[in-house]
């Protein structure tokens, strides 16, 4: 009986590890690699709202564990710097460490997912 419980626990741990490796849960740091682009949105009053996104080289699926939502084929993720002043180098390959991912929840979010930036490293070619 104990062997059966240990085997079941082992299977549960392995299955969850495999599942989480195929999607990208937001309760851990998430690393995104791509190019940072500056985009603009124009509202109803013709006011321009600039924002930055990371353009991923290929579309990826993301699972937000806290929200219980899965987002498929995501190519762009808006960056939230939380008022930290980063030296942004647009159109250069970068590795961005997100302290968290969350879904768009305000009129100032222009992509399905938002990355709370923790660190940016530029990749030398």
Short mmCIF file of C-alpha atoms in Angstrom, two decimals, residues 16-121:
data_model
loop_
_atom_site.label_atom_id
_atom_site.label_comp_id
_atom_site.label_asym_id
_atom_site.label_seq_id
_atom_site.Cartn_x
_atom_site.Cartn_y
_atom_site.Cartn_z
CA UNK A 16 3.17 18.35 -13.06
CA UNK A 17 6.81 18.99 -13.91
CA UNK A 18 6.22 17.95 -17.51
CA UNK A 19 3.02 20.01 -17.73
CA UNK A 20 4.62 23.16 -16.34
CA UNK A 21 7.64 22.81 -18.60
CA UNK A 22 5.37 22.94 -21.64
CA UNK A 23 3.60 26.09 -20.51
CA UNK A 24 5.01 29.04 -18.67
CA UNK A 25 3.47 29.60 -15.27
CA UNK A 26 3.60 33.11 -13.90
CA UNK A 27 4.25 32.28 -10.25
CA UNK A 28 7.97 31.97 -11.04
CA UNK A 29 10.26 34.28 -12.91
CA UNK A 30 9.65 33.98 -16.64
CA UNK A 31 12.45 34.61 -19.11
CA UNK A 32 11.50 36.01 -22.50
CA UNK A 33 13.91 36.34 -25.40
CA UNK A 34 13.14 38.64 -28.30
CA UNK A 35 13.37 42.24 -29.46
CA UNK A 36 11.96 45.23 -27.56
CA UNK A 37 9.81 47.42 -29.78
CA UNK A 38 8.16 50.76 -29.09
CA UNK A 39 4.56 50.89 -30.28
CA UNK A 40 1.85 53.50 -30.14
CA UNK A 41 -1.88 53.42 -29.64
CA UNK A 42 -4.21 56.30 -30.49
CA UNK A 43 -7.33 56.80 -28.38
CA UNK A 44 -10.70 58.34 -29.28
CA UNK A 45 -9.37 61.86 -28.61
CA UNK A 46 -6.42 61.23 -30.97
CA UNK A 47 -4.03 61.16 -28.02
CA UNK A 48 -0.98 58.96 -28.59
CA UNK A 49 -0.05 56.40 -25.93
CA UNK A 50 3.43 54.89 -26.42
CA UNK A 51 4.21 51.49 -24.93
CA UNK A 52 6.93 48.84 -25.19
CA UNK A 53 6.53 45.19 -26.10
CA UNK A 54 8.85 42.26 -26.42
CA UNK A 55 8.44 40.62 -29.81
CA UNK A 56 9.03 36.89 -29.40
CA UNK A 57 10.74 35.03 -32.28
CA UNK A 58 7.97 32.41 -32.32
CA UNK A 59 4.50 32.38 -30.83
CA UNK A 60 4.30 30.69 -27.42
CA UNK A 61 1.55 29.44 -25.16
CA UNK A 62 1.36 30.77 -21.60
CA UNK A 63 -0.61 29.55 -18.61
CA UNK A 64 -1.35 32.02 -15.82
CA UNK A 65 -1.77 29.79 -12.80
CA UNK A 66 -3.23 32.48 -10.52
CA UNK A 67 -5.89 33.35 -13.08
CA UNK A 68 -6.48 29.82 -14.34
CA UNK A 69 -6.20 31.10 -17.91
CA UNK A 70 -4.23 29.84 -20.87
CA UNK A 71 -3.15 32.14 -23.67
CA UNK A 72 -2.27 30.55 -26.99
CA UNK A 73 0.09 31.70 -29.72
CA UNK A 74 1.32 34.86 -28.00
CA UNK A 75 3.85 36.77 -30.08
CA UNK A 76 3.95 40.17 -28.28
CA UNK A 77 3.92 40.93 -24.56
CA UNK A 78 3.63 44.46 -23.19
CA UNK A 79 6.36 45.50 -20.75
CA UNK A 80 5.61 47.14 -17.40
CA UNK A 81 8.75 48.73 -15.92
CA UNK A 82 7.03 49.80 -12.66
CA UNK A 83 8.67 53.23 -12.87
CA UNK A 84 12.18 51.72 -12.89
CA UNK A 85 14.40 53.51 -15.40
CA UNK A 86 15.93 50.90 -17.71
CA UNK A 87 18.24 51.77 -20.58
CA UNK A 88 16.13 50.49 -23.46
CA UNK A 89 17.81 49.52 -26.71
CA UNK A 90 15.07 49.03 -29.26
CA UNK A 91 15.24 46.40 -32.02
CA UNK A 92 18.18 44.60 -30.38
CA UNK A 93 18.00 41.00 -29.15
CA UNK A 94 17.28 40.96 -25.44
CA UNK A 95 16.57 38.56 -22.62
CA UNK A 96 13.91 39.92 -20.29
CA UNK A 97 13.29 38.45 -16.85
CA UNK A 98 9.68 38.97 -15.84
CA UNK A 99 8.94 39.05 -12.11
CA UNK A 100 5.40 38.16 -13.06
CA UNK A 101 2.98 37.82 -15.94
CA UNK A 102 -0.61 38.93 -15.80
CA UNK A 103 -3.47 39.49 -18.22
CA UNK A 104 -4.45 42.92 -19.50
CA UNK A 105 -6.73 44.63 -16.99
CA UNK A 106 -6.88 48.30 -17.93
CA UNK A 107 -7.34 50.56 -20.92
CA UNK A 108 -3.58 51.16 -20.94
CA UNK A 109 -2.81 47.53 -21.72
CA UNK A 110 -2.59 46.86 -25.42
CA UNK A 111 -1.59 43.17 -25.50
CA UNK A 112 -3.16 40.10 -23.89
CA UNK A 113 -0.25 39.63 -21.47
CA UNK A 114 1.82 42.06 -19.42
CA UNK A 115 5.35 41.35 -18.15
CA UNK A 116 6.50 43.04 -14.93
CA UNK A 117 10.15 43.58 -15.84
CA UNK A 118 12.74 42.52 -13.31
CA UNK A 119 15.85 42.62 -15.48
CA UNK A 120 16.93 43.21 -19.08
CA UNK A 121 20.08 41.74 -20.62
#
